[in-house]
């Protein structure tokens, strides 16, 4: 349906961060943020009138979110590196005080880089965890309580082999995403039945980079 009389979205964000070197090899970071989205534009299902059941973009009640992120990094000699990041966040609609769909409460990431050949060849592994999220209701409004159809949490393992300037000005990397071929789903808009779709299994990527 045509989206008439839409007002532009606005966003106001406040953020404060802290970085602290614990030792020569260890570093700690923390950041807190607060944001307000005014007149958010969402895809909703029309519930009455001759256009009932059709989708349309409309302004919905304001969204407000708060988050806290922390990180711990270790740097060793010859390119050794390990980093652990954790994010806690919460976003809701002011009118309903219900958690927003497709907004995970917890995220965790652990990445480690191992030098295989000093300053030339590296192996990186990345483990990520995403907590459960809520789907979108048929009317497009947030769900105040976790429903049975919530998108379950998932963990993914990615790995990369990276060769830095194996020849002058050229680098190459090979990555396997979702190495363990886990089955997982992501939340989507209400134009998709059940509000979630299966994502790709194990995938591969090769990237060649040249600098001129």
mmCIF file of C-alpha atoms in Angstrom:
data_model
loop_
_atom_site.group_PDB
_atom_site.id
_atom_site.type_symbol
_atom_site.label_atom_id
_atom_site.label_comp_id
_atom_site.label_asym_id
_atom_site.label_seq_id
_atom_site.Cartn_x
_atom_site.Cartn_y
_atom_site.Cartn_z
ATOM 1 C CA UNK A 1 0.000 0.000 0.000
ATOM 2 C CA UNK A 2 1.199 3.570 -0.658
ATOM 3 C CA UNK A 3 2.773 5.147 2.411
ATOM 4 C CA UNK A 4 1.198 8.582 2.683
ATOM 5 C CA UNK A 5 1.950 11.300 5.240
ATOM 6 C CA UNK A 6 5.084 9.647 6.613
ATOM 7 C CA UNK A 7 7.213 11.752 8.917
ATOM 8 C CA UNK A 8 11.014 11.386 8.867
ATOM 9 C CA UNK A 9 12.677 9.277 11.528
ATOM 10 C CA UNK A 10 14.919 11.013 14.039
ATOM 11 C CA UNK A 11 17.502 9.501 16.351
ATOM 12 C CA UNK A 12 19.205 10.965 19.409
ATOM 13 C CA UNK A 13 22.186 9.059 20.798
ATOM 14 C CA UNK A 14 24.346 9.465 23.898
ATOM 15 C CA UNK A 15 27.456 7.365 24.433
ATOM 16 C CA UNK A 16 30.302 7.293 26.924
ATOM 17 C CA UNK A 17 33.361 5.043 26.684
ATOM 18 C CA UNK A 18 36.369 4.016 28.739
ATOM 19 C CA UNK A 19 39.667 2.444 27.646
ATOM 20 C CA UNK A 20 42.190 1.220 30.177
ATOM 21 C CA UNK A 21 45.577 -0.406 29.617
ATOM 22 C CA UNK A 22 45.937 -2.989 32.386
ATOM 23 C CA UNK A 23 49.429 -4.147 31.405
ATOM 24 C CA UNK A 24 51.525 -3.881 28.277
ATOM 25 C CA UNK A 25 49.631 -6.825 26.787
ATOM 26 C CA UNK A 26 46.147 -6.445 28.273
ATOM 27 C CA UNK A 27 43.557 -3.750 27.557
ATOM 28 C CA UNK A 28 40.013 -3.291 28.876
ATOM 29 C CA UNK A 29 37.264 -1.240 27.206
ATOM 30 C CA UNK A 30 33.715 -0.369 28.242
ATOM 31 C CA UNK A 31 31.004 1.740 26.629
ATOM 32 C CA UNK A 32 27.438 2.642 27.604
ATOM 33 C CA UNK A 33 24.868 4.146 25.245
ATOM 34 C CA UNK A 34 21.316 5.430 25.238
ATOM 35 C CA UNK A 35 19.294 6.230 22.149
ATOM 36 C CA UNK A 36 15.818 7.416 21.242
ATOM 37 C CA UNK A 37 14.285 6.865 17.797
ATOM 38 C CA UNK A 38 11.439 9.276 17.071
ATOM 39 C CA UNK A 39 8.706 8.483 14.531
ATOM 40 C CA UNK A 40 10.215 5.134 13.493
ATOM 41 C CA UNK A 41 8.973 3.845 10.144
ATOM 42 C CA UNK A 42 7.833 0.210 10.284
ATOM 43 C CA UNK A 43 6.083 -2.159 7.934
ATOM 44 C CA UNK A 44 2.716 -3.004 9.490
ATOM 45 C CA UNK A 45 -0.356 -5.011 8.516
ATOM 46 C CA UNK A 46 -3.543 -3.028 8.026
ATOM 47 C CA UNK A 47 -6.175 -4.549 10.315
ATOM 48 C CA UNK A 48 -9.417 -2.870 9.161
ATOM 49 C CA UNK A 49 -11.141 -1.378 6.149
ATOM 50 C CA UNK A 50 -11.033 -2.396 2.500
ATOM 51 C CA UNK A 51 -7.238 -2.800 2.680
ATOM 52 C CA UNK A 52 -7.251 -5.130 5.695
ATOM 53 C CA UNK A 53 -4.481 -7.693 5.516
ATOM 54 C CA UNK A 54 -2.261 -5.609 3.249
ATOM 55 C CA UNK A 55 1.167 -4.268 4.253
ATOM 56 C CA UNK A 56 2.003 -0.588 4.552
ATOM 57 C CA UNK A 57 4.796 1.562 5.980
ATOM 58 C CA UNK A 58 3.672 3.751 8.885
ATOM 59 C CA UNK A 59 5.135 5.811 11.709
ATOM 60 C CA UNK A 60 4.952 3.889 14.972
ATOM 61 C CA UNK A 61 5.531 4.855 18.645
ATOM 62 C CA UNK A 62 9.023 5.947 19.635
ATOM 63 C CA UNK A 63 11.725 3.390 20.402
ATOM 64 C CA UNK A 64 14.164 3.709 23.263
ATOM 65 C CA UNK A 65 17.244 1.588 23.849
ATOM 66 C CA UNK A 66 20.087 1.193 26.331
ATOM 67 C CA UNK A 67 23.252 -0.833 25.963
ATOM 68 C CA UNK A 68 26.486 -1.722 27.697
ATOM 69 C CA UNK A 69 29.489 -3.190 25.916
ATOM 70 C CA UNK A 70 32.724 -4.499 27.419
ATOM 71 C CA UNK A 71 35.880 -5.852 25.838
ATOM 72 C CA UNK A 72 39.096 -7.498 26.997
ATOM 73 C CA UNK A 73 42.039 -7.704 24.583
ATOM 74 C CA UNK A 74 45.368 -9.513 24.848
ATOM 75 C CA UNK A 75 48.201 -8.783 22.428
ATOM 76 C CA UNK A 76 51.254 -11.004 22.316
ATOM 77 C CA UNK A 77 54.435 -10.988 20.298
ATOM 78 C CA UNK A 78 54.677 -11.744 16.576
ATOM 79 C CA UNK A 79 50.975 -11.094 15.941
ATOM 80 C CA UNK A 80 49.306 -13.192 18.646
ATOM 81 C CA UNK A 81 45.996 -11.620 19.649
ATOM 82 C CA UNK A 82 42.820 -12.614 21.505
ATOM 83 C CA UNK A 83 39.739 -10.498 22.157
ATOM 84 C CA UNK A 84 36.558 -11.157 24.135
ATOM 85 C CA UNK A 85 33.574 -8.806 23.723
ATOM 86 C CA UNK A 86 30.208 -8.850 25.481
ATOM 87 C CA UNK A 87 27.191 -6.634 24.799
ATOM 88 C CA UNK A 88 24.074 -6.272 26.942
ATOM 89 C CA UNK A 89 21.271 -4.279 25.363
ATOM 90 C CA UNK A 90 17.558 -3.649 25.685
ATOM 91 C CA UNK A 91 15.227 -1.794 23.331
ATOM 92 C CA UNK A 92 11.489 -1.299 23.632
ATOM 93 C CA UNK A 93 8.567 0.717 22.302
ATOM 94 C CA UNK A 94 7.563 3.511 24.654
ATOM 95 C CA UNK A 95 3.842 3.034 24.036
ATOM 96 C CA UNK A 96 3.720 -0.681 24.906
ATOM 97 C CA UNK A 97 6.875 -1.110 27.016
ATOM 98 C CA UNK A 98 7.354 -4.363 25.117
ATOM 99 C CA UNK A 99 10.738 -5.583 23.892
ATOM 100 C CA UNK A 100 11.356 -4.835 20.236
ATOM 101 C CA UNK A 101 11.418 -7.704 17.760
ATOM 102 C CA UNK A 102 14.750 -8.749 16.259
ATOM 103 C CA UNK A 103 16.670 -7.151 19.147
ATOM 104 C CA UNK A 104 18.795 -9.707 21.058
ATOM 105 C CA UNK A 105 19.496 -8.969 24.713
ATOM 106 C CA UNK A 106 22.946 -10.602 24.772
ATOM 107 C CA UNK A 107 25.794 -10.837 22.267
ATOM 108 C CA UNK A 108 29.169 -12.474 22.813
ATOM 109 C CA UNK A 109 32.216 -12.605 20.552
ATOM 110 C CA UNK A 110 35.591 -14.278 21.068
ATOM 111 C CA UNK A 111 38.253 -13.919 18.367
ATOM 112 C CA UNK A 112 41.815 -15.242 18.368
ATOM 113 C CA UNK A 113 44.608 -14.656 15.851
ATOM 114 C CA UNK A 114 47.534 -17.076 15.637
ATOM 115 C CA UNK A 115 50.622 -16.255 13.515
ATOM 116 C CA UNK A 116 51.617 -19.218 11.356
ATOM 117 C CA UNK A 117 54.479 -17.412 9.650
ATOM 118 C CA UNK A 118 55.750 -14.242 11.319
ATOM 119 C CA UNK A 119 54.113 -11.123 9.855
ATOM 120 C CA UNK A 120 53.004 -13.046 6.763
ATOM 121 C CA UNK A 121 50.504 -15.835 7.432
ATOM 122 C CA UNK A 122 47.789 -15.761 10.131
ATOM 123 C CA UNK A 123 44.977 -18.003 11.300
ATOM 124 C CA UNK A 124 41.932 -16.370 12.863
ATOM 125 C CA UNK A 125 39.008 -18.042 14.612
ATOM 126 C CA UNK A 126 35.848 -16.242 15.697
ATOM 127 C CA UNK A 127 33.115 -17.613 17.951
ATOM 128 C CA UNK A 128 29.901 -15.605 18.256
ATOM 129 C CA UNK A 129 26.768 -16.067 20.339
ATOM 130 C CA UNK A 130 23.440 -14.284 19.822
ATOM 131 C CA UNK A 131 20.605 -14.594 22.333
ATOM 132 C CA UNK A 132 17.001 -15.302 21.349
ATOM 133 C CA UNK A 133 14.956 -12.566 19.681
ATOM 134 C CA UNK A 134 11.253 -11.909 19.268
ATOM 135 C CA UNK A 135 9.550 -12.103 15.862
ATOM 136 C CA UNK A 136 7.162 -9.457 14.536
ATOM 137 C CA UNK A 137 3.461 -9.868 15.218
ATOM 138 C CA UNK A 138 0.991 -9.812 12.289
ATOM 139 C CA UNK A 139 0.002 -6.264 13.225
ATOM 140 C CA UNK A 140 3.643 -5.150 13.248
ATOM 141 C CA UNK A 141 3.620 -4.233 16.932
ATOM 142 C CA UNK A 142 6.158 -5.533 19.480
ATOM 143 C CA UNK A 143 5.278 -8.585 21.542
ATOM 144 C CA UNK A 144 5.268 -7.715 25.286
ATOM 145 C CA UNK A 145 5.995 -11.247 26.476
ATOM 146 C CA UNK A 146 8.271 -13.897 24.870
ATOM 147 C CA UNK A 147 6.045 -16.023 22.595
ATOM 148 C CA UNK A 148 6.447 -19.677 21.780
ATOM 149 C CA UNK A 149 7.627 -18.752 18.284
ATOM 150 C CA UNK A 150 10.636 -16.710 19.480
ATOM 151 C CA UNK A 151 13.784 -17.153 17.389
ATOM 152 C CA UNK A 152 16.130 -19.376 19.447
ATOM 153 C CA UNK A 153 19.700 -18.376 20.351
ATOM 154 C CA UNK A 154 22.606 -19.624 18.269
ATOM 155 C CA UNK A 155 26.398 -19.824 18.268
ATOM 156 C CA UNK A 156 28.571 -19.725 15.149
ATOM 157 C CA UNK A 157 32.220 -20.536 14.506
ATOM 158 C CA UNK A 158 34.084 -18.823 11.655
ATOM 159 C CA UNK A 159 37.712 -19.327 10.658
ATOM 160 C CA UNK A 160 40.067 -17.467 8.309
ATOM 161 C CA UNK A 161 43.520 -18.023 6.863
ATOM 162 C CA UNK A 162 45.105 -14.702 5.873
ATOM 163 C CA UNK A 163 48.320 -14.141 3.927
ATOM 164 C CA UNK A 164 49.601 -10.565 4.203
ATOM 165 C CA UNK A 165 51.483 -9.390 1.097
ATOM 166 C CA UNK A 166 52.410 -12.863 -0.102
ATOM 167 C CA UNK A 167 53.697 -10.917 -3.092
ATOM 168 C CA UNK A 168 54.335 -7.170 -3.148
ATOM 169 C CA UNK A 169 51.108 -5.193 -2.524
ATOM 170 C CA UNK A 170 48.890 -8.292 -2.667
ATOM 171 C CA UNK A 171 47.105 -10.104 0.170
ATOM 172 C CA UNK A 172 44.758 -13.071 0.117
ATOM 173 C CA UNK A 173 42.371 -14.619 2.635
ATOM 174 C CA UNK A 174 40.137 -17.688 2.733
ATOM 175 C CA UNK A 175 37.221 -17.818 5.173
ATOM 176 C CA UNK A 176 34.780 -20.528 6.202
ATOM 177 C CA UNK A 177 31.631 -19.123 7.796
ATOM 178 C CA UNK A 178 29.513 -21.316 10.058
ATOM 179 C CA UNK A 179 32.273 -23.914 10.102
ATOM 180 C CA UNK A 180 30.200 -26.428 12.093
ATOM 181 C CA UNK A 181 27.266 -26.082 9.673
ATOM 182 C CA UNK A 182 24.827 -25.139 12.437
ATOM 183 C CA UNK A 183 21.125 -24.690 11.687
ATOM 184 C CA UNK A 184 19.867 -21.306 12.856
ATOM 185 C CA UNK A 185 17.251 -18.707 12.007
ATOM 186 C CA UNK A 186 16.909 -14.924 11.919
ATOM 187 C CA UNK A 187 13.850 -12.805 12.584
ATOM 188 C CA UNK A 188 12.354 -10.999 9.577
ATOM 189 C CA UNK A 189 9.438 -8.710 8.802
ATOM 190 C CA UNK A 190 5.815 -9.770 8.960
ATOM 191 C CA UNK A 191 5.680 -10.268 5.194
ATOM 192 C CA UNK A 192 7.257 -13.690 5.904
ATOM 193 C CA UNK A 193 5.105 -16.375 7.548
ATOM 194 C CA UNK A 194 6.119 -17.192 11.145
ATOM 195 C CA UNK A 195 8.467 -14.156 11.248
ATOM 196 C CA UNK A 196 11.729 -16.083 10.798
ATOM 197 C CA UNK A 197 13.759 -17.703 8.043
ATOM 198 C CA UNK A 198 16.565 -20.301 8.012
ATOM 199 C CA UNK A 199 20.022 -18.916 7.317
ATOM 200 C CA UNK A 200 22.916 -20.284 5.272
ATOM 201 C CA UNK A 201 24.865 -23.293 6.457
ATOM 202 C CA UNK A 202 28.599 -23.616 5.894
ATOM 203 C CA UNK A 203 29.801 -21.085 3.303
ATOM 204 C CA UNK A 204 33.198 -20.199 1.832
ATOM 205 C CA UNK A 205 34.803 -16.948 0.735
ATOM 206 C CA UNK A 206 38.137 -16.204 -0.919
ATOM 207 C CA UNK A 207 39.285 -12.575 -1.114
ATOM 208 C CA UNK A 208 42.224 -11.126 -3.025
ATOM 209 C CA UNK A 209 43.300 -7.564 -2.160
ATOM 210 C CA UNK A 210 45.740 -5.428 -4.110
ATOM 211 C CA UNK A 211 47.198 -2.033 -3.185
ATOM 212 C CA UNK A 212 48.370 0.342 -5.882
#
